[in-house]
Amino acid sequence: MKPTLLILAAGMGSRYGGLKQMDELGPHGESIIDYSVYDAIQSGFEKVVFVIREDFADAFKERFEPRLSGKIKTEYVFQDLKDLPEGFSVPEGREKPWGTGHAILMAKDAINEPFAIINADDFYGRGAYKQVFDFVGESKESNEYAMVGYALNNTLSEHGTVSRGVCEADEKGNLVNITERTKIGYEGDKIFYYEEDSKTELTGNEAVSMNFWAFKPEYFQHLETAFVDFLKEKGTEMKSEFYFNAVVDAMIKKGEACTKVIRTDAKWFGVTYKEDKPLVQEKLDKLIAEGVYPEKLW
């Protein structure tokens, strides 16, 4: 079965100052989502499911439906703070969304096939989509997942330190552990991560997670069970978040799943702050000049 692309696009964009999911970055008003879906189509994906919020659903659909109609099947699901399992309710005063695990759960009735997930505001590169598509075609086990591992030096910022999940794989290429390094950056031509008063040099070739994963549909069942456990333990908190990768980590440690680390040489970039926009536009212009994309995408 050909995989579906699940795009997490319900974020508030508070640091960016607006709905960066729809910000115009390409020469004809294309957003990063446009390039992501274009790459997915070129790689063989036949359906895309968007996780969005209902309050901007009309504007979102008006933006993307004319572009994607006839090119790929599209579906939309809403992430709502109040959409909880029976017996649970939102604690009074909570406004923060429940996190990426909850966002993915919103798509459980829209996806019955293997699927890949990405962030709406991250550019992942054509090659990574093809690698994920090939993995799905080759993988036969319902509990075998995959994570795209980017070379650290292909994900760094020229404007300061970044947080990255540094991955450890075993001799078979299966994920063993992800260590969150909250401050990684350049000093001259060298890369370091910083902890309190110490710093440790990195090679730049370490595999890091940028939230590009591939799952089988059975994963939704594990996610549902884990979400109920999460709500029992932390559901009354104001800012606790339910992360999908924490569920994968727990499954790996219990021997319930294995996750292939797909190493890629694709270059990642994204928009977190308004200041990132000119650099992203420059990189897209370069890819167009190199012939990777047509000047007018659709």
Tab-separated table of C-alpha atoms in Angstrom:
chain	number	residue	atom	x	y	z
A	1	MET	CA	0.000	0.000	0.000
A	2	LYS	CA	1.286	3.449	-0.851
A	3	PRO	CA	1.839	5.637	2.217
A	4	THR	CA	-0.079	8.735	3.268
A	5	LEU	CA	1.652	11.943	4.294
A	6	LEU	CA	0.359	13.346	7.601
A	7	ILE	CA	1.244	17.028	8.049
A	8	LEU	CA	1.056	18.519	11.544
A	9	ALA	CA	-0.176	22.045	10.832
A	10	ALA	CA	-2.235	22.992	13.891
A	11	GLY	CA	0.516	24.963	15.670
A	12	MET	CA	-0.140	28.446	16.978
A	13	GLY	CA	2.997	30.034	15.514
A	14	SER	CA	3.408	32.231	18.602
A	15	ARG	CA	7.153	32.764	18.185
A	16	TYR	CA	6.716	33.432	14.488
A	17	GLY	CA	3.954	35.946	14.934
A	18	GLY	CA	1.308	34.351	12.728
A	19	LEU	CA	0.267	31.291	10.743
A	20	LYS	CA	3.653	30.339	9.319
A	21	GLN	CA	2.014	27.253	7.762
A	22	MET	CA	0.632	29.556	5.068
A	23	ASP	CA	3.383	32.173	4.841
A	24	GLU	CA	4.505	32.905	1.282
A	25	LEU	CA	8.133	31.932	0.728
A	26	GLY	CA	8.387	30.794	-2.897
A	27	PRO	CA	8.464	33.152	-5.908
A	28	HIS	CA	4.750	32.609	-6.623
A	29	GLY	CA	3.518	32.616	-3.047
A	30	GLU	CA	4.372	28.998	-2.227
A	31	SER	CA	4.663	27.977	1.423
A	32	ILE	CA	6.914	25.249	2.793
A	33	ILE	CA	3.837	22.978	2.807
A	34	ASP	CA	3.594	23.391	-0.974
A	35	TYR	CA	7.148	22.135	-1.430
A	36	SER	CA	6.600	19.266	1.027
A	37	VAL	CA	3.495	18.025	-0.777
A	38	TYR	CA	5.176	18.483	-4.159
A	39	ASP	CA	8.122	16.342	-2.998
A	40	ALA	CA	5.745	13.708	-1.613
A	41	ILE	CA	3.855	13.510	-4.926
A	42	GLN	CA	7.111	13.205	-6.860
A	43	SER	CA	8.152	10.372	-4.517
A	44	GLY	CA	4.929	8.353	-4.969
A	45	PHE	CA	2.629	9.413	-2.098
A	46	GLU	CA	-1.032	9.498	-3.148
A	47	LYS	CA	-2.782	11.071	-0.139
A	48	VAL	CA	-2.079	13.890	2.296
A	49	VAL	CA	-3.903	14.444	5.594
A	50	PHE	CA	-3.609	17.840	7.272
A	51	VAL	CA	-3.999	18.220	11.040
A	52	ILE	CA	-5.254	21.792	11.483
A	53	ARG	CA	-7.418	23.838	13.830
A	54	GLU	CA	-11.040	24.436	12.965
A	55	ASP	CA	-10.734	28.199	13.506
A	56	PHE	CA	-8.535	28.606	10.416
A	57	ALA	CA	-9.857	25.635	8.413
A	58	ASP	CA	-11.682	27.681	5.774
A	59	ALA	CA	-8.654	29.879	5.047
A	60	PHE	CA	-6.380	26.847	4.955
A	61	LYS	CA	-8.574	24.931	2.518
A	62	GLU	CA	-9.082	27.971	0.309
A	63	ARG	CA	-5.325	28.265	0.087
A	64	PHE	CA	-4.398	24.663	-0.683
A	65	GLU	CA	-7.389	22.974	-2.320
A	66	PRO	CA	-7.112	24.848	-5.679
A	67	ARG	CA	-3.407	23.975	-5.824
A	68	LEU	CA	-3.680	20.300	-4.880
A	69	SER	CA	-6.998	19.316	-6.486
A	70	GLY	CA	-6.439	16.546	-9.023
A	71	LYS	CA	-2.812	16.075	-7.983
A	72	ILE	CA	-3.173	14.233	-4.670
A	73	LYS	CA	-6.070	13.152	-2.456
A	74	THR	CA	-6.505	15.521	0.490
A	75	GLU	CA	-8.232	15.161	3.857
A	76	TYR	CA	-8.446	17.474	6.863
A	77	VAL	CA	-8.776	16.636	10.554
A	78	PHE	CA	-9.032	19.051	13.453
A	79	GLN	CA	-6.989	19.136	16.632
A	80	ASP	CA	-9.167	20.386	19.458
A	81	LEU	CA	-8.159	20.660	23.108
A	82	LYS	CA	-11.532	19.194	24.109
A	83	ASP	CA	-11.197	16.091	21.908
A	84	LEU	CA	-10.375	13.608	24.675
A	85	PRO	CA	-11.205	9.963	25.450
A	86	GLU	CA	-14.410	9.298	27.357
A	87	GLY	CA	-14.113	10.093	31.030
A	88	PHE	CA	-11.583	12.909	30.669
A	89	SER	CA	-12.030	16.669	30.439
A	90	VAL	CA	-9.844	19.725	29.987
A	91	PRO	CA	-8.760	21.181	33.335
A	92	GLU	CA	-10.103	24.668	33.940
A	93	GLY	CA	-7.682	27.289	32.691
A	94	ARG	CA	-5.706	25.062	30.340
A	95	GLU	CA	-5.113	26.585	26.885
A	96	LYS	CA	-1.970	24.752	25.754
A	97	PRO	CA	-2.529	21.968	23.149
A	98	TRP	CA	-1.910	18.392	24.265
A	99	GLY	CA	1.106	17.881	22.003
A	100	THR	CA	2.209	15.955	18.922
A	101	GLY	CA	0.862	12.609	20.089
A	102	HIS	CA	-2.624	14.073	20.425
A	103	ALA	CA	-2.297	15.744	17.001
A	104	ILE	CA	-1.471	12.428	15.330
A	105	LEU	CA	-4.378	10.710	17.086
A	106	MET	CA	-6.782	13.111	15.381
A	107	ALA	CA	-6.016	11.314	12.087
A	108	LYS	CA	-6.764	7.761	13.252
A	109	ASP	CA	-10.074	7.572	11.365
A	110	ALA	CA	-8.602	9.103	8.196
A	111	ILE	CA	-5.619	6.741	7.798
A	112	ASN	CA	-5.721	2.974	7.342
A	113	GLU	CA	-2.390	2.573	5.559
A	114	PRO	CA	1.281	3.178	6.407
A	115	PHE	CA	1.940	6.868	6.899
A	116	ALA	CA	4.709	9.386	7.326
A	117	ILE	CA	4.484	12.422	9.578
A	118	ILE	CA	6.170	15.796	9.124
A	119	ASN	CA	5.978	19.293	10.592
A	120	ALA	CA	4.238	21.886	8.434
A	121	ASP	CA	7.006	24.453	8.816
A	122	ASP	CA	10.021	22.230	8.061
A	123	PHE	CA	11.623	21.608	4.672
A	124	TYR	CA	12.917	18.022	4.504
A	125	GLY	CA	14.295	17.573	0.978
A	126	ARG	CA	13.113	15.384	-1.919
A	127	GLY	CA	15.525	12.550	-1.197
A	128	ALA	CA	14.135	11.955	2.291
A	129	TYR	CA	10.581	11.440	0.979
A	130	LYS	CA	11.819	8.870	-1.528
A	131	GLN	CA	13.724	7.024	1.193
A	132	VAL	CA	10.607	6.854	3.380
A	133	PHE	CA	8.476	5.730	0.443
A	134	ASP	CA	10.963	2.926	-0.298
A	135	PHE	CA	11.028	1.864	3.375
A	136	VAL	CA	7.251	1.459	3.428
A	137	GLY	CA	7.386	-0.675	0.283
A	138	GLU	CA	10.046	-2.944	1.759
A	139	SER	CA	8.898	-3.181	5.393
A	140	LYS	CA	6.549	-6.079	6.140
A	141	GLU	CA	6.210	-5.999	9.946
A	142	SER	CA	3.367	-4.030	11.548
A	143	ASN	CA	5.619	-2.979	14.449
A	144	GLU	CA	8.536	-1.782	12.313
A	145	TYR	CA	8.735	1.989	12.087
A	146	ALA	CA	11.327	4.398	10.711
A	147	MET	CA	12.833	7.756	11.547
A	148	VAL	CA	14.747	9.896	9.080
A	149	GLY	CA	18.147	10.735	10.563
A	150	TYR	CA	19.660	13.955	9.249
A	151	ALA	CA	23.366	14.666	9.499
A	152	LEU	CA	23.691	17.241	12.267
A	153	ASN	CA	25.701	19.650	10.129
A	154	ASN	CA	22.820	19.748	7.614
A	155	THR	CA	20.426	21.091	10.268
A	156	LEU	CA	22.347	23.838	12.075
A	157	SER	CA	21.585	27.543	12.116
A	158	GLU	CA	23.962	30.325	11.189
A	159	HIS	CA	22.247	32.562	13.731
A	160	GLY	CA	22.797	30.754	17.030
A	161	THR	CA	22.456	27.474	18.885
A	162	VAL	CA	19.700	24.914	18.270
A	163	SER	CA	18.124	21.980	20.089
A	164	ARG	CA	18.431	18.588	18.417
A	165	GLY	CA	17.607	14.995	19.322
A	166	VAL	CA	20.863	13.111	18.742
A	167	CYS	CA	20.159	9.497	17.784
A	168	GLU	CA	21.981	6.311	18.719
A	169	ALA	CA	21.465	3.216	16.539
A	170	ASP	CA	22.604	-0.393	16.962
A	171	GLU	CA	24.601	-2.441	14.466
A	172	LYS	CA	21.396	-3.240	12.523
A	173	GLY	CA	20.531	0.434	12.136
A	174	ASN	CA	17.691	0.313	14.657
A	175	LEU	CA	17.079	3.242	16.981
A	176	VAL	CA	18.296	2.654	20.529
A	177	ASN	CA	18.107	6.083	22.109
A	178	ILE	CA	17.541	9.790	21.400
A	179	THR	CA	19.387	12.283	23.595
A	180	GLU	CA	18.061	15.831	23.558
A	181	ARG	CA	20.880	18.369	23.281
A	182	THR	CA	19.417	21.799	23.921
A	183	LYS	CA	22.352	23.982	22.828
A	184	ILE	CA	24.330	22.986	19.724
A	185	GLY	CA	26.188	25.484	17.607
A	186	TYR	CA	29.273	26.511	15.679
A	187	GLU	CA	32.497	27.926	17.043
A	188	GLY	CA	34.415	28.788	13.914
A	189	ASP	CA	34.276	25.667	11.764
A	190	LYS	CA	33.744	23.311	14.725
A	191	ILE	CA	30.485	22.129	16.307
A	192	PHE	CA	29.879	21.875	20.042
A	193	TYR	CA	27.038	21.161	22.421
A	194	TYR	CA	26.971	23.095	25.655
A	195	GLU	CA	25.922	21.963	29.134
A	196	GLU	CA	26.233	24.397	32.022
A	197	ASP	CA	29.932	25.372	32.033
A	198	SER	CA	31.194	22.603	29.753
A	199	LYS	CA	31.227	22.022	26.018
A	200	THR	CA	31.724	18.853	23.960
A	201	GLU	CA	32.784	18.741	20.334
A	202	LEU	CA	30.631	16.897	17.806
A	203	THR	CA	31.624	15.647	14.369
A	204	GLY	CA	28.580	17.041	12.541
A	205	ASN	CA	27.815	13.600	11.114
A	206	GLU	CA	25.665	12.517	14.059
A	207	ALA	CA	22.126	11.478	13.091
A	208	VAL	CA	19.467	13.808	14.488
A	209	SER	CA	15.679	13.636	14.455
A	210	MET	CA	13.751	16.444	12.752
A	211	ASN	CA	10.315	14.821	13.279
A	212	PHE	CA	10.102	12.938	9.978
A	213	TRP	CA	8.867	9.449	10.900
A	214	ALA	CA	7.092	6.534	9.226
A	215	PHE	CA	4.510	4.382	10.998
A	216	LYS	CA	2.126	1.522	10.335
A	217	PRO	CA	-1.593	2.097	11.052
A	218	GLU	CA	-1.430	-0.200	14.104
A	219	TYR	CA	0.560	2.534	15.817
A	220	PHE	CA	-2.673	4.450	16.436
A	221	GLN	CA	-3.806	1.731	18.886
A	222	HIS	CA	-0.611	2.073	20.919
A	223	LEU	CA	-0.943	5.853	20.835
A	224	GLU	CA	-4.540	5.711	22.126
A	225	THR	CA	-3.584	3.470	25.043
A	226	ALA	CA	-0.601	5.638	25.929
A	227	PHE	CA	-2.707	8.813	25.775
A	228	VAL	CA	-5.159	7.440	28.327
A	229	ASP	CA	-2.236	6.592	30.632
A	230	PHE	CA	-0.822	10.082	30.086
A	231	LEU	CA	-4.136	11.735	30.987
A	232	LYS	CA	-4.440	9.646	34.157
A	233	GLU	CA	-0.978	10.756	35.247
A	234	LYS	CA	-0.704	14.320	33.935
A	235	GLY	CA	-4.111	15.304	32.594
A	236	THR	CA	-4.752	17.843	35.352
A	237	GLU	CA	-1.558	19.794	34.614
A	238	MET	CA	-1.694	23.097	32.738
A	239	LYS	CA	1.260	22.589	30.390
A	240	SER	CA	2.018	18.857	30.152
A	241	GLU	CA	2.374	17.560	26.575
A	242	PHE	CA	1.905	14.109	25.075
A	243	TYR	CA	4.732	13.368	22.626
A	244	PHE	CA	4.429	10.637	19.997
A	245	ASN	CA	8.167	9.871	20.073
A	246	ALA	CA	8.004	9.158	23.814
A	247	VAL	CA	5.493	6.417	23.004
A	248	VAL	CA	7.872	4.974	20.400
A	249	ASP	CA	10.744	5.094	22.899
A	250	ALA	CA	8.698	3.177	25.477
A	251	MET	CA	7.703	0.570	22.872
A	252	ILE	CA	11.334	0.078	21.831
A	253	LYS	CA	12.438	-0.414	25.446
A	254	LYS	CA	9.642	-2.983	25.981
A	255	GLY	CA	10.563	-4.831	22.786
A	256	GLU	CA	7.169	-4.009	21.231
A	257	ALA	CA	8.568	-2.165	18.205
A	258	CYS	CA	11.736	-1.418	16.313
A	259	THR	CA	12.547	1.799	14.488
A	260	LYS	CA	14.933	1.957	11.558
A	261	VAL	CA	17.128	5.041	11.408
A	262	ILE	CA	17.105	6.082	7.748
A	263	ARG	CA	20.265	8.106	7.233
A	264	THR	CA	19.826	10.820	4.641
A	265	ASP	CA	22.101	13.414	3.092
A	266	ALA	CA	19.112	15.712	2.463
A	267	LYS	CA	19.394	19.192	3.940
A	268	TRP	CA	16.759	20.397	6.386
A	269	PHE	CA	15.677	23.964	6.980
A	270	GLY	CA	12.692	25.598	8.625
A	271	VAL	CA	11.019	28.749	9.864
A	272	THR	CA	10.761	29.278	13.596
A	273	TYR	CA	11.171	33.048	13.766
A	274	LYS	CA	10.323	35.839	11.320
A	275	GLU	CA	14.070	36.384	10.943
A	276	ASP	CA	14.365	32.936	9.335
A	277	LYS	CA	12.197	33.926	6.379
A	278	PRO	CA	14.829	35.635	4.147
A	279	LEU	CA	17.246	32.704	4.528
A	280	VAL	CA	14.535	30.176	3.619
A	281	GLN	CA	13.564	32.240	0.566
A	282	GLU	CA	17.220	32.338	-0.490
A	283	LYS	CA	17.560	28.562	-0.187
A	284	LEU	CA	14.385	27.951	-2.178
A	285	ASP	CA	15.576	30.348	-4.899
A	286	LYS	CA	18.825	28.376	-5.115
A	287	LEU	CA	16.975	25.053	-5.483
A	288	ILE	CA	14.848	26.563	-8.249
A	289	ALA	CA	17.972	27.866	-10.015
A	290	GLU	CA	19.469	24.355	-9.772
A	291	GLY	CA	16.381	22.879	-11.446
A	292	VAL	CA	15.145	20.932	-8.414
A	293	TYR	CA	11.830	22.798	-8.565
A	294	PRO	CA	10.062	24.723	-11.328
A	295	GLU	CA	9.795	28.453	-10.684
A	296	LYS	CA	6.007	28.105	-10.428
A	297	LEU	CA	5.313	24.964	-8.428
A	298	TRP	CA	1.654	24.383	-9.370
